[in-house]
Amino acid sequence: MKRLWPLVVWILLFLCPAESLRGLGHGLRREVFFLNLEDGYFGCQVNESTDILQLLELSKLCDNNVDCYQGTDEQRDRLKCTDDCTKEDGTRCLNGVCLDSVCHCNDGFGGCNCQVPDENECKYRPCDIFAHCTNTLGSFQCSCFPGYQGDGFHCEDINECDNPVFAARCVENAECCNLPSHFLCKCKSGYIGDGEVHCEDVNECAIPGACADNTICNNIPGNYTCACQAGYTGDPYETCIDINECNYAGACGRGALCVNLPGTHKCECPEGHNGDPEEECVDIDECLRSPCGRSAQCTNVHGSFRCSCPEGMSGDPWVGCHDINECEEGTPCGTDAECVNTEGSFECRCQAGYQMDSTHGCIDVNECNRPDACAENARCINVPGSYKCICPQGFSGRGLTLCENVNECERNPCGENAECTDTIGSFICSCKADYTGDPFKGCSDIDECTALENPCGRYAICKNSDPGYNCVCPPGYSANPNPTVACEQTDVTTLCKSNFDCVNNAECIEGQCFCKDGFKAVGAECVDIDECLLNPCGPASICSNTRGSYHCECESGFVGTPPHIPCKGK
């Protein structure tokens, strides 16, 4: 946003010591004086106080009768009050003041010598706030201030930065900044200088506190970056804290100890281990150098080792261990077992045919539990310390090596109409097909016609035979395709017991099937008779065949009830 500057219609002079100022009021200590040429008046302070001012019309500026603080005599020469505004026709500057040979009019007058009453339109501020108003006789003129453009009523700031000539005055790393009525070259952020001569990079890394502790500052043109040092994390512009690498899996090798350090960490192999702690720490096997006593047992543990006398030996494992004769100390073995002392232990031994149990005693071995103790089909019998094999009934031979099957069917042990089947070690008697009974005593024929449910096909008759049975079709029927499957009716007039035994459109009358009225037998079927073929209705009538009968009606234009009453014309 452009800054609004005060209207340049006032000349304000805050007068300081004489040696520091030039212009109006020069030499007047602390005197306040202002001149408004547009509105036709001036002002000055009444006394030493700058709070009380008086306003006077311009014509009184040079008449020496104004009571201004410090007087106006000293100001006359410096304000350049002149008396050369009189025209050739004798017209003087009466209603104004002559300054630098120019007649400046009081409010309400105009003309070259302020001789004509004229309203000063400039006092109404008709021009743009960034324009200068000049009163003319009967009118006024507006002109934009330097650095602005327009018609005076509307003045816009000139953006000098759009002009390549002005923009070129800004050096590299500077930017052109447009301001009200002027412009300036300003170094970009991260650079320092006047913008028109040079802009140098600011080394922010040289500024204390630019980055947090434990960081790396990197200066770059126009800026800088902060990064936490290796082994640290956080916001490098606020704070970087140490990373405890030991909290992460794999920080050190397998079996190594992790020690966190500021910004880093170190890996160490624990006592009793060696190797590269970054890769793996391996336990030192102290037992390889045999540090224990004679016959002692060395056990390697992580980071150390342990010496102990093995079971069955006693003594100081760091000096030496000696054997214990367990067989002399009581009875370590169980029933029927023999104790044999060994180096560091003892053994309990059993005789042949016996085995050790959980109490170190000897129990009989059941050789019959072995699948190959006897020959196939032999029977195994366990005895104390041994076993024996025998062939069972139905087999013959030595049980240990062979038991051969005996074929009992060779002596025909079964009854009449029975069959004998030899089995391993025995035999089976069974009745032949279509026979039943005790196969060892004798078998009799089965009447399948009564024993079986529906042994023959539909409409077929079952007849028993020895052995087996036969299916035959009754009179009026033929096999389709054979009686065991079904019999098909070939003649309507078959024997019957009820209407259910007759085909469609037939009925059972006195034990025989006959076609119903209106039907006739055609092979094994009763078909409808077309009575209309015989013209039963008479002339002028229409005959309609129906299932098992027919229907008569007169043609159109005729009346009657044929065939009883012939059809006649109306």
Coordinates of C-alpha atoms in Angstrom, one line a residue:
M1 CA 0.0 0.0 0.0
K2 CA 1.4 3.4 -0.9
R3 CA 1.9 5.9 1.8
L4 CA -0.2 9.1 1.6
W5 CA 2.0 12.2 1.8
P6 CA 0.6 15.5 3.2
L7 CA -0.8 18.0 0.8
V8 CA 1.8 20.3 -0.7
V9 CA -0.3 23.4 -0.2
W10 CA 1.4 24.4 3.1
I11 CA 5.0 25.4 3.6
L12 CA 5.8 24.3 7.2
L13 CA 9.0 25.6 8.7
F14 CA 10.1 24.3 12.1
L15 CA 13.0 26.6 12.5
C16 CA 16.1 25.3 14.3
P17 CA 19.4 27.1 15.0
A18 CA 20.3 29.5 12.2
E19 CA 23.4 27.6 11.0
S20 CA 21.4 24.5 10.1
L21 CA 18.5 25.9 7.9
R22 CA 18.0 27.8 4.7
G23 CA 14.8 29.5 3.3
L24 CA 11.9 31.2 4.9
G25 CA 12.4 32.3 8.5
H26 CA 16.2 31.5 8.3
G27 CA 17.8 32.6 11.6
L28 CA 14.6 32.7 13.7
R29 CA 15.2 30.4 16.7
R30 CA 12.3 28.0 17.3
E31 CA 9.9 30.1 15.2
V32 CA 7.0 28.4 13.5
F33 CA 5.8 29.9 10.3
F34 CA 3.7 28.5 7.4
L35 CA 2.5 30.0 4.1
N36 CA -0.5 28.8 2.1
L37 CA -0.3 30.5 -1.3
E38 CA -3.3 28.5 -2.7
D39 CA -5.8 29.6 0.0
G40 CA -4.3 33.1 0.3
Y41 CA -3.2 33.2 4.0
F42 CA -0.2 32.6 6.2
G43 CA 0.3 31.7 9.9
C44 CA 2.8 32.3 12.6
Q45 CA 3.1 31.7 16.4
V46 CA 1.9 34.4 18.8
N47 CA 4.6 33.8 21.4
E48 CA 7.2 31.3 22.4
S49 CA 4.6 28.7 22.6
T50 CA 4.0 26.8 19.4
D51 CA 0.5 25.9 20.6
I52 CA -1.0 29.3 19.8
L53 CA -0.9 30.3 16.1
Q54 CA -2.6 33.2 14.2
L55 CA -3.8 33.1 10.6
L56 CA -3.5 36.2 8.4
E57 CA -4.3 37.1 4.8
L58 CA -1.4 37.3 2.4
S59 CA -1.6 41.0 1.9
K60 CA -0.4 41.5 5.5
L61 CA 2.7 39.4 5.1
C62 CA 4.9 42.4 4.1
D63 CA 3.2 45.4 5.7
N64 CA 5.3 45.3 9.0
N65 CA 2.1 45.4 11.1
V66 CA 1.9 41.8 11.9
D67 CA 2.5 40.8 15.5
C68 CA 4.4 37.5 14.9
Y69 CA 6.8 36.0 17.4
Q70 CA 10.3 37.6 16.9
G71 CA 8.7 40.1 14.5
T72 CA 8.6 40.1 10.7
D73 CA 11.3 42.7 10.0
E74 CA 13.9 40.0 10.0
Q75 CA 11.8 38.0 7.6
R76 CA 11.3 40.6 4.9
D77 CA 14.5 40.0 3.1
R78 CA 14.5 36.3 3.5
L79 CA 10.8 36.0 2.4
K80 CA 11.7 38.1 -0.6
C81 CA 8.9 40.5 -0.3
T82 CA 9.3 42.6 -3.4
D83 CA 7.6 45.7 -4.7
D84 CA 7.9 45.1 -8.4
C85 CA 4.4 43.7 -9.1
T86 CA 3.0 47.0 -10.3
K87 CA 1.8 46.8 -13.9
E88 CA 2.4 49.4 -16.7
D89 CA -1.1 50.7 -16.3
G90 CA -0.3 51.5 -12.6
T91 CA -2.3 48.6 -11.2
R92 CA -0.7 47.5 -8.0
C93 CA -0.8 44.2 -6.0
L94 CA -3.4 45.5 -3.5
N95 CA -5.4 42.5 -2.5
G96 CA -2.4 40.2 -2.1
V97 CA 1.3 40.1 -1.5
C98 CA 4.2 40.5 -4.0
L99 CA 6.7 37.7 -3.5
D100 CA 9.6 37.2 -5.9
S101 CA 7.9 39.6 -8.4
V102 CA 4.7 37.5 -8.3
C103 CA 1.4 38.8 -6.9
H104 CA -0.2 36.2 -4.7
C105 CA -3.8 37.0 -4.0
N106 CA -5.8 37.0 -0.8
D107 CA -8.7 34.6 -0.5
G108 CA -11.6 36.0 -2.6
F109 CA -9.5 37.8 -5.2
G110 CA -8.0 37.0 -8.5
G111 CA -6.4 38.4 -11.6
C112 CA -2.8 39.3 -12.5
N113 CA -2.6 41.8 -9.7
C114 CA -5.4 40.5 -7.5
Q115 CA -7.6 43.4 -8.7
V116 CA -10.7 41.2 -9.5
P117 CA -12.9 39.7 -6.8
D118 CA -12.7 35.9 -7.5
E119 CA -13.7 32.9 -5.5
N120 CA -10.7 30.7 -4.7
E121 CA -12.0 27.2 -5.7
C122 CA -8.7 25.6 -4.5
K123 CA -9.9 26.0 -0.9
Y124 CA -12.5 23.3 -1.6
R125 CA -9.8 20.9 -2.5
P126 CA -11.2 19.9 -5.9
C127 CA -8.0 18.2 -7.0
D128 CA -6.7 14.8 -6.2
I129 CA -4.9 14.5 -2.9
F130 CA -1.7 13.9 -5.0
A131 CA -2.3 17.1 -7.2
H132 CA -1.4 20.8 -6.9
C133 CA -4.3 23.3 -7.2
T134 CA -3.7 26.7 -9.0
N135 CA -6.5 29.3 -8.7
T136 CA -7.2 31.2 -11.9
L137 CA -9.6 34.0 -12.6
G138 CA -13.0 32.4 -12.6
S139 CA -11.6 28.9 -12.4
F140 CA -8.7 26.7 -11.2
Q141 CA -6.1 24.2 -12.5
C142 CA -5.1 20.8 -11.2
S143 CA -1.7 19.3 -11.9
C144 CA -0.3 16.0 -10.5
F145 CA 2.7 16.0 -8.2
P146 CA 6.0 14.8 -9.5
G147 CA 6.0 11.0 -9.5
Y148 CA 2.3 10.9 -10.3
Q149 CA 0.4 10.9 -13.5
G150 CA -3.2 11.8 -14.5
D151 CA -5.5 14.8 -15.2
G152 CA -5.1 16.3 -11.7
F153 CA -8.5 15.1 -10.6
H154 CA -7.3 11.5 -10.6
C155 CA -3.6 11.0 -10.0
E156 CA -2.0 7.6 -9.9
D157 CA 1.4 6.8 -8.7
I158 CA 3.9 6.1 -11.5
N159 CA 5.4 2.6 -11.0
E160 CA 9.0 3.4 -11.8
C161 CA 9.8 -0.3 -11.5
D162 CA 7.9 -1.0 -14.7
N163 CA 10.4 1.2 -16.5
P164 CA 13.4 -0.8 -17.5
V165 CA 15.6 2.3 -17.1
F166 CA 14.8 2.7 -13.4
A167 CA 14.6 -1.1 -12.8
A168 CA 18.1 -1.5 -14.2
R169 CA 19.5 0.7 -11.4
C170 CA 18.9 -2.2 -9.0
V171 CA 21.9 -4.6 -8.8
E172 CA 21.9 -8.4 -8.8
N173 CA 20.1 -9.8 -5.7
A174 CA 18.1 -6.6 -5.3
E175 CA 14.5 -5.9 -6.1
C176 CA 12.8 -2.7 -7.2
C177 CA 10.2 -1.4 -4.7
N178 CA 7.7 1.1 -5.9
L179 CA 6.8 3.9 -3.4
P180 CA 4.5 6.9 -3.5
S181 CA 6.1 9.3 -6.0
H182 CA 9.4 7.5 -6.1
F183 CA 11.0 4.1 -5.9
L184 CA 14.0 2.4 -4.2
C185 CA 16.2 -0.6 -4.7
K186 CA 16.1 -3.0 -1.8
C187 CA 18.4 -6.0 -1.3
K188 CA 16.5 -9.3 -1.2
S189 CA 16.1 -11.3 2.0
G190 CA 19.4 -12.8 3.0
Y191 CA 21.4 -10.0 1.3
I192 CA 22.7 -6.7 2.7
G193 CA 23.7 -3.4 0.8
D194 CA 22.2 -0.3 -0.7
G195 CA 20.5 -2.1 -3.6
E196 CA 22.0 0.2 -6.3
V197 CA 25.7 -0.4 -5.8
H198 CA 25.9 -3.8 -4.2
C199 CA 24.0 -6.6 -2.4
E200 CA 26.1 -9.0 -0.6
D201 CA 25.1 -12.4 0.8
V202 CA 24.5 -12.4 4.6
N203 CA 26.4 -15.2 6.2
E204 CA 23.7 -16.2 8.7
C205 CA 26.0 -19.0 10.0
A206 CA 28.2 -16.3 11.5
I207 CA 25.2 -15.0 13.6
P208 CA 25.3 -16.7 17.1
G209 CA 22.2 -18.8 17.6
A210 CA 21.3 -19.1 13.9
C211 CA 21.1 -22.9 14.5
A212 CA 20.5 -25.0 17.6
D213 CA 23.3 -26.8 19.4
N214 CA 24.8 -30.0 17.9
T215 CA 23.9 -28.8 14.4
I216 CA 25.7 -28.1 11.1
C217 CA 25.0 -24.6 9.6
N218 CA 25.3 -24.4 5.8
N219 CA 25.2 -20.9 4.3
I220 CA 23.7 -20.6 0.8
P221 CA 23.1 -17.6 -1.4
G222 CA 20.3 -15.5 0.3
N223 CA 19.6 -18.1 2.9
Y224 CA 21.0 -20.9 5.1
T225 CA 20.1 -24.3 6.3
C226 CA 20.5 -26.1 9.6
A227 CA 20.9 -29.9 10.0
C228 CA 21.4 -32.0 13.1
Q229 CA 24.8 -33.5 13.3
A230 CA 25.1 -37.2 12.8
G231 CA 23.9 -39.1 15.9
Y232 CA 21.4 -36.3 16.7
T233 CA 17.7 -35.7 15.8
G234 CA 15.1 -33.0 16.2
D235 CA 14.4 -29.6 14.8
P236 CA 17.8 -28.1 13.9
Y237 CA 16.5 -24.6 14.3
E238 CA 15.2 -25.3 17.9
T239 CA 17.0 -28.2 19.5
C240 CA 18.9 -31.4 18.5
I241 CA 18.9 -34.3 21.0
D242 CA 21.3 -37.2 21.0
I243 CA 20.0 -40.4 19.4
N244 CA 20.3 -43.5 21.6
E245 CA 21.4 -45.9 18.9
C246 CA 21.4 -48.7 21.5
N247 CA 17.6 -48.6 21.4
Y248 CA 17.6 -49.8 17.8
A249 CA 17.9 -53.5 16.9
G250 CA 21.1 -54.3 15.1
A251 CA 23.0 -51.3 16.5
C252 CA 25.8 -53.8 17.5
G253 CA 26.7 -57.3 16.4
R254 CA 25.1 -60.4 17.9
G255 CA 26.1 -60.9 21.5
A256 CA 27.8 -57.5 21.8
L257 CA 27.2 -54.8 24.5
C258 CA 26.0 -51.3 23.2
V259 CA 27.3 -48.2 25.0
N260 CA 25.6 -44.9 23.9
L261 CA 27.8 -41.8 23.5
P262 CA 27.0 -38.2 22.6
G263 CA 26.3 -38.2 18.9
T264 CA 27.4 -41.8 18.5
H265 CA 27.7 -45.2 20.3
K266 CA 30.3 -48.0 20.7
C267 CA 30.0 -51.7 20.7
E268 CA 32.0 -54.0 23.1
C269 CA 32.3 -57.7 23.5
P270 CA 31.4 -58.7 27.1
E271 CA 33.9 -60.5 29.3
G272 CA 34.5 -64.1 28.2
H273 CA 33.7 -63.2 24.5
N274 CA 35.8 -62.1 21.6
G275 CA 35.3 -61.1 18.0
D276 CA 34.2 -58.0 16.1
P277 CA 31.5 -56.3 18.2
E278 CA 30.1 -54.6 15.1
E279 CA 29.5 -58.1 13.6
E280 CA 29.3 -60.8 16.3
C281 CA 30.8 -61.5 19.7
V282 CA 31.6 -65.2 20.1
D283 CA 31.8 -66.9 23.5
I284 CA 35.4 -68.1 24.3
D285 CA 35.3 -71.9 24.9
E286 CA 37.7 -72.1 27.9
C287 CA 37.2 -75.9 28.0
L288 CA 39.5 -76.2 24.9
R289 CA 42.5 -75.6 27.1
S290 CA 41.4 -78.4 29.6
P291 CA 41.4 -76.2 32.7
C292 CA 39.7 -78.8 35.0
G293 CA 41.3 -81.7 37.0
R294 CA 41.8 -85.3 35.9
S295 CA 38.6 -87.1 34.8
A296 CA 36.6 -83.9 35.6
Q297 CA 34.0 -82.6 33.2
C298 CA 34.4 -79.0 31.8
T299 CA 31.2 -77.2 30.8
N300 CA 31.5 -74.0 28.8
V301 CA 29.0 -71.3 29.7
H302 CA 28.5 -67.8 28.2
G303 CA 31.6 -65.8 29.3
S304 CA 33.0 -68.4 31.6
F305 CA 33.2 -72.2 32.3
R306 CA 32.4 -74.7 35.0
C307 CA 34.3 -77.8 36.3
S308 CA 32.4 -80.8 37.9
C309 CA 32.9 -84.5 38.6
P310 CA 30.7 -86.6 36.3
E311 CA 28.1 -88.9 37.7
G312 CA 29.6 -91.9 39.3
M313 CA 32.8 -90.0 40.3
S314 CA 33.7 -87.8 43.3
G315 CA 36.5 -85.5 44.4
D316 CA 37.7 -81.9 43.7
P317 CA 36.9 -81.3 40.0
W318 CA 39.7 -78.6 39.9
V319 CA 42.2 -81.3 41.2
G320 CA 40.9 -84.6 40.0
C321 CA 37.9 -87.0 40.2
H322 CA 38.0 -90.8 41.1
D323 CA 35.6 -93.6 40.4
I324 CA 32.9 -94.7 42.9
N325 CA 32.2 -98.5 43.1
E326 CA 28.4 -98.4 43.3
C327 CA 28.2 -102.3 43.5
E328 CA 29.9 -102.1 46.9
E329 CA 27.4 -99.6 48.3
G330 CA 24.3 -101.6 49.0
T331 CA 22.3 -103.2 46.1
P332 CA 21.9 -100.7 43.3
C333 CA 20.3 -103.3 40.9
G334 CA 16.8 -104.9 41.1
T335 CA 15.5 -108.4 41.3
D336 CA 17.5 -111.1 39.4
A337 CA 20.0 -108.5 38.1
E338 CA 23.8 -108.7 38.3
C339 CA 25.7 -105.5 39.3
V340 CA 29.0 -104.8 37.2
N341 CA 31.1 -101.7 38.2
T342 CA 32.4 -99.5 35.3
E343 CA 34.5 -96.3 35.1
G344 CA 32.3 -93.6 36.6
S345 CA 29.2 -95.8 36.7
F346 CA 27.9 -99.4 37.0
E347 CA 25.8 -101.7 34.9
C348 CA 22.9 -104.0 35.9
R349 CA 22.9 -107.1 33.5
C350 CA 20.2 -109.7 32.9
Q351 CA 20.5 -113.3 31.8
A352 CA 19.4 -114.4 28.3
G353 CA 15.6 -114.3 27.9
Y354 CA 15.2 -111.5 30.4
Q355 CA 15.3 -107.7 30.1
M356 CA 15.9 -104.7 32.4
D357 CA 12.9 -102.9 33.9
S358 CA 12.5 -99.4 35.3
T359 CA 13.7 -100.5 38.7
H360 CA 16.9 -102.0 37.2
G361 CA 15.6 -105.5 37.9
C362 CA 15.3 -108.3 35.4
I363 CA 11.9 -109.4 34.0
D364 CA 11.1 -112.2 31.5
V365 CA 11.2 -111.2 27.8
N366 CA 7.9 -112.1 26.1
E367 CA 9.3 -113.3 22.8
C368 CA 5.8 -113.8 21.5
N369 CA 5.6 -110.0 21.1
R370 CA 8.0 -110.2 18.2
P371 CA 6.2 -110.6 14.9
D372 CA 8.7 -113.1 13.6
A373 CA 9.0 -115.2 16.7
C374 CA 7.2 -118.2 15.1
A375 CA 6.3 -119.3 11.6
E376 CA 3.2 -117.9 9.8
N377 CA -0.1 -119.4 11.2
A378 CA 1.8 -120.8 14.3
R379 CA 0.8 -120.1 17.9
C380 CA 3.5 -118.7 20.2
I381 CA 3.6 -119.7 23.9
N382 CA 5.9 -117.7 26.2
V383 CA 7.8 -119.5 29.0
P384 CA 10.2 -118.1 31.6
G385 CA 13.4 -117.1 29.8
S386 CA 12.3 -118.6 26.4
Y387 CA 9.2 -119.5 24.2
K388 CA 7.8 -122.3 22.0
C389 CA 5.8 -122.4 18.7
I390 CA 3.0 -124.9 17.9
C391 CA 0.7 -125.4 14.9
P392 CA -3.0 -124.9 15.7
Q393 CA -5.9 -127.2 14.6
G394 CA -6.2 -127.1 10.8
F395 CA -2.5 -126.8 10.3
S396 CA 0.4 -129.2 10.4
G397 CA 4.3 -128.9 10.6
R398 CA 7.0 -127.5 13.0
G399 CA 5.6 -124.3 14.5
L400 CA 9.0 -122.5 14.6
T401 CA 9.6 -122.8 10.9
L402 CA 6.4 -123.9 9.1
C403 CA 2.6 -124.4 9.7
E404 CA 0.9 -125.7 6.6
N405 CA -2.9 -125.5 6.0
V406 CA -5.0 -128.7 6.0
N407 CA -7.7 -128.9 3.3
E408 CA -10.7 -130.3 5.2
C409 CA -12.9 -130.2 2.0
E410 CA -11.1 -133.2 0.6
R411 CA -13.2 -135.4 3.0
N412 CA -16.5 -133.8 1.9
P413 CA -17.7 -132.7 5.4
C414 CA -20.8 -130.7 4.3
G415 CA -24.5 -131.9 3.9
E416 CA -26.7 -132.4 0.7
N417 CA -27.0 -129.4 -1.7
A418 CA -24.2 -127.7 0.2
E419 CA -20.8 -126.5 -0.9
C420 CA -17.5 -126.7 1.0
T421 CA -15.0 -123.8 1.0
D422 CA -11.5 -124.4 2.4
T423 CA -10.1 -121.5 4.6
I424 CA -6.8 -121.0 6.3
G425 CA -6.9 -123.4 9.2
S426 CA -10.5 -124.3 8.8
F427 CA -13.4 -124.7 6.2
I428 CA -16.9 -123.3 5.5
C429 CA -20.1 -125.1 4.5
S430 CA -22.8 -123.0 2.7
C431 CA -26.1 -123.9 0.9
K432 CA -26.0 -123.7 -2.9
A433 CA -27.8 -120.9 -4.7
D434 CA -31.6 -121.0 -4.4
Y435 CA -31.3 -123.4 -1.4
T436 CA -31.6 -122.9 2.3
G437 CA -31.2 -124.8 5.6
D438 CA -28.3 -126.2 7.7
P439 CA -25.4 -126.8 5.3
F440 CA -23.8 -129.3 7.6
K441 CA -27.1 -131.4 7.7
G442 CA -28.6 -130.7 4.2
C443 CA -30.2 -127.8 2.2
S444 CA -33.7 -127.6 0.6
D445 CA -35.0 -125.5 -2.4
I446 CA -36.3 -121.9 -1.8
D447 CA -39.8 -120.9 -3.1
E448 CA -38.7 -117.5 -4.5
C449 CA -42.3 -116.8 -5.6
T450 CA -43.3 -116.4 -1.9
A451 CA -39.9 -115.5 -0.4
L452 CA -39.2 -112.6 -2.7
E453 CA -41.2 -109.4 -3.1
N454 CA -42.4 -109.0 -6.7
P455 CA -39.8 -111.3 -8.3
C456 CA -41.4 -110.9 -11.7
G457 CA -42.3 -107.9 -13.9
R458 CA -45.6 -106.1 -14.2
Y459 CA -48.6 -108.4 -15.1
A460 CA -46.2 -111.4 -15.1
I461 CA -46.9 -114.7 -13.2
C462 CA -44.2 -116.3 -10.9
K463 CA -43.8 -120.1 -11.0
N464 CA -41.4 -121.8 -8.6
S465 CA -38.9 -124.5 -9.9
D466 CA -36.1 -126.6 -8.4
P467 CA -33.9 -124.8 -8.3
G468 CA -34.9 -121.2 -9.0
Y469 CA -38.2 -119.8 -10.5
N470 CA -39.8 -118.8 -13.8
C471 CA -41.8 -115.7 -14.9
V472 CA -44.5 -116.1 -17.5
C473 CA -47.1 -113.8 -19.1
P474 CA -50.8 -114.6 -18.7
P475 CA -53.2 -115.0 -21.7
G476 CA -53.7 -111.7 -23.6
Y477 CA -50.2 -110.4 -22.6
S478 CA -46.8 -110.7 -24.2
A479 CA -43.3 -110.2 -22.7
N480 CA -41.9 -106.6 -22.9
P481 CA -39.0 -107.4 -23.3
N482 CA -39.2 -110.4 -21.0
P483 CA -41.5 -111.4 -18.1
T484 CA -38.9 -110.5 -15.4
V485 CA -39.2 -106.9 -16.6
A486 CA -42.9 -106.5 -17.7
C487 CA -45.7 -108.1 -19.7
E488 CA -47.6 -105.9 -22.2
Q489 CA -51.4 -106.4 -22.8
T490 CA -52.1 -107.5 -26.4
D491 CA -55.9 -108.1 -26.2
V492 CA -58.6 -105.9 -24.5
T493 CA -60.7 -108.8 -23.4
T494 CA -58.5 -110.1 -20.7
L495 CA -59.5 -111.5 -17.3
C496 CA -60.0 -109.0 -14.6
K497 CA -61.1 -108.6 -11.0
S498 CA -62.0 -104.9 -11.2
N499 CA -61.9 -101.9 -13.5
F500 CA -58.3 -101.2 -12.3
D501 CA -57.2 -104.4 -14.2
C502 CA -58.6 -103.0 -17.5
V503 CA -56.9 -100.6 -19.9
N504 CA -58.3 -97.0 -20.4
N505 CA -61.8 -96.8 -21.8
A506 CA -62.5 -100.4 -20.8
E507 CA -64.4 -101.8 -17.9
C508 CA -64.5 -105.2 -16.0
I509 CA -67.8 -107.1 -16.6
E510 CA -68.2 -110.5 -15.0
G511 CA -64.4 -111.1 -14.8
Q512 CA -63.5 -110.0 -18.3
C513 CA -62.6 -106.5 -19.8
F514 CA -64.8 -105.0 -22.5
C515 CA -64.7 -101.6 -24.2
K516 CA -67.1 -99.0 -23.0
D517 CA -70.0 -97.7 -25.1
G518 CA -68.7 -95.4 -27.9
F519 CA -65.3 -97.3 -28.0
K520 CA -64.1 -100.3 -30.0
A521 CA -61.2 -102.7 -29.4
V522 CA -58.2 -102.2 -31.6
G523 CA -55.6 -104.7 -30.4
A524 CA -54.9 -104.0 -26.7
E525 CA -56.6 -100.5 -26.8
C526 CA -60.2 -99.1 -26.8
V527 CA -60.4 -96.3 -29.3
D528 CA -63.2 -93.8 -29.7
I529 CA -65.9 -94.5 -32.4
D530 CA -66.6 -91.5 -34.8
E531 CA -70.4 -91.8 -34.9
C532 CA -70.6 -88.8 -37.3
L533 CA -69.3 -91.0 -40.1
L534 CA -72.7 -92.6 -40.3
N535 CA -74.6 -89.2 -40.4
P536 CA -76.8 -90.0 -37.4
C537 CA -78.2 -86.4 -37.1
G538 CA -80.2 -86.2 -40.3
P539 CA -80.5 -83.4 -42.9
A540 CA -79.8 -79.7 -42.2
S541 CA -77.9 -80.6 -39.0
I542 CA -74.3 -80.5 -37.8
C543 CA -72.8 -83.6 -36.2
S544 CA -69.9 -83.1 -33.6
N545 CA -68.0 -86.2 -32.5
T546 CA -67.2 -86.4 -28.7
R547 CA -65.2 -88.8 -26.6
G548 CA -67.4 -92.0 -26.5
S549 CA -70.4 -90.3 -28.1
Y550 CA -71.5 -87.5 -30.5
H551 CA -73.6 -84.2 -30.5
C552 CA -76.2 -83.0 -33.0
E553 CA -77.4 -79.4 -33.7
C554 CA -79.4 -77.7 -36.5
E555 CA -77.8 -75.6 -39.1
S556 CA -78.4 -71.8 -39.0
G557 CA -82.0 -71.1 -40.1
F558 CA -83.3 -74.4 -38.9
V559 CA -84.9 -75.6 -35.7
G560 CA -85.3 -79.0 -34.1
T561 CA -83.6 -81.4 -31.7
P562 CA -81.8 -83.9 -33.9
P563 CA -81.7 -86.9 -34.2
H564 CA -85.0 -87.2 -32.3
I565 CA -86.8 -84.2 -34.0
P566 CA -85.5 -83.6 -37.5
C567 CA -84.3 -80.0 -38.4
K568 CA -86.9 -77.9 -40.3
G569 CA -86.8 -74.4 -41.8
K570 CA -88.1 -71.5 -39.7

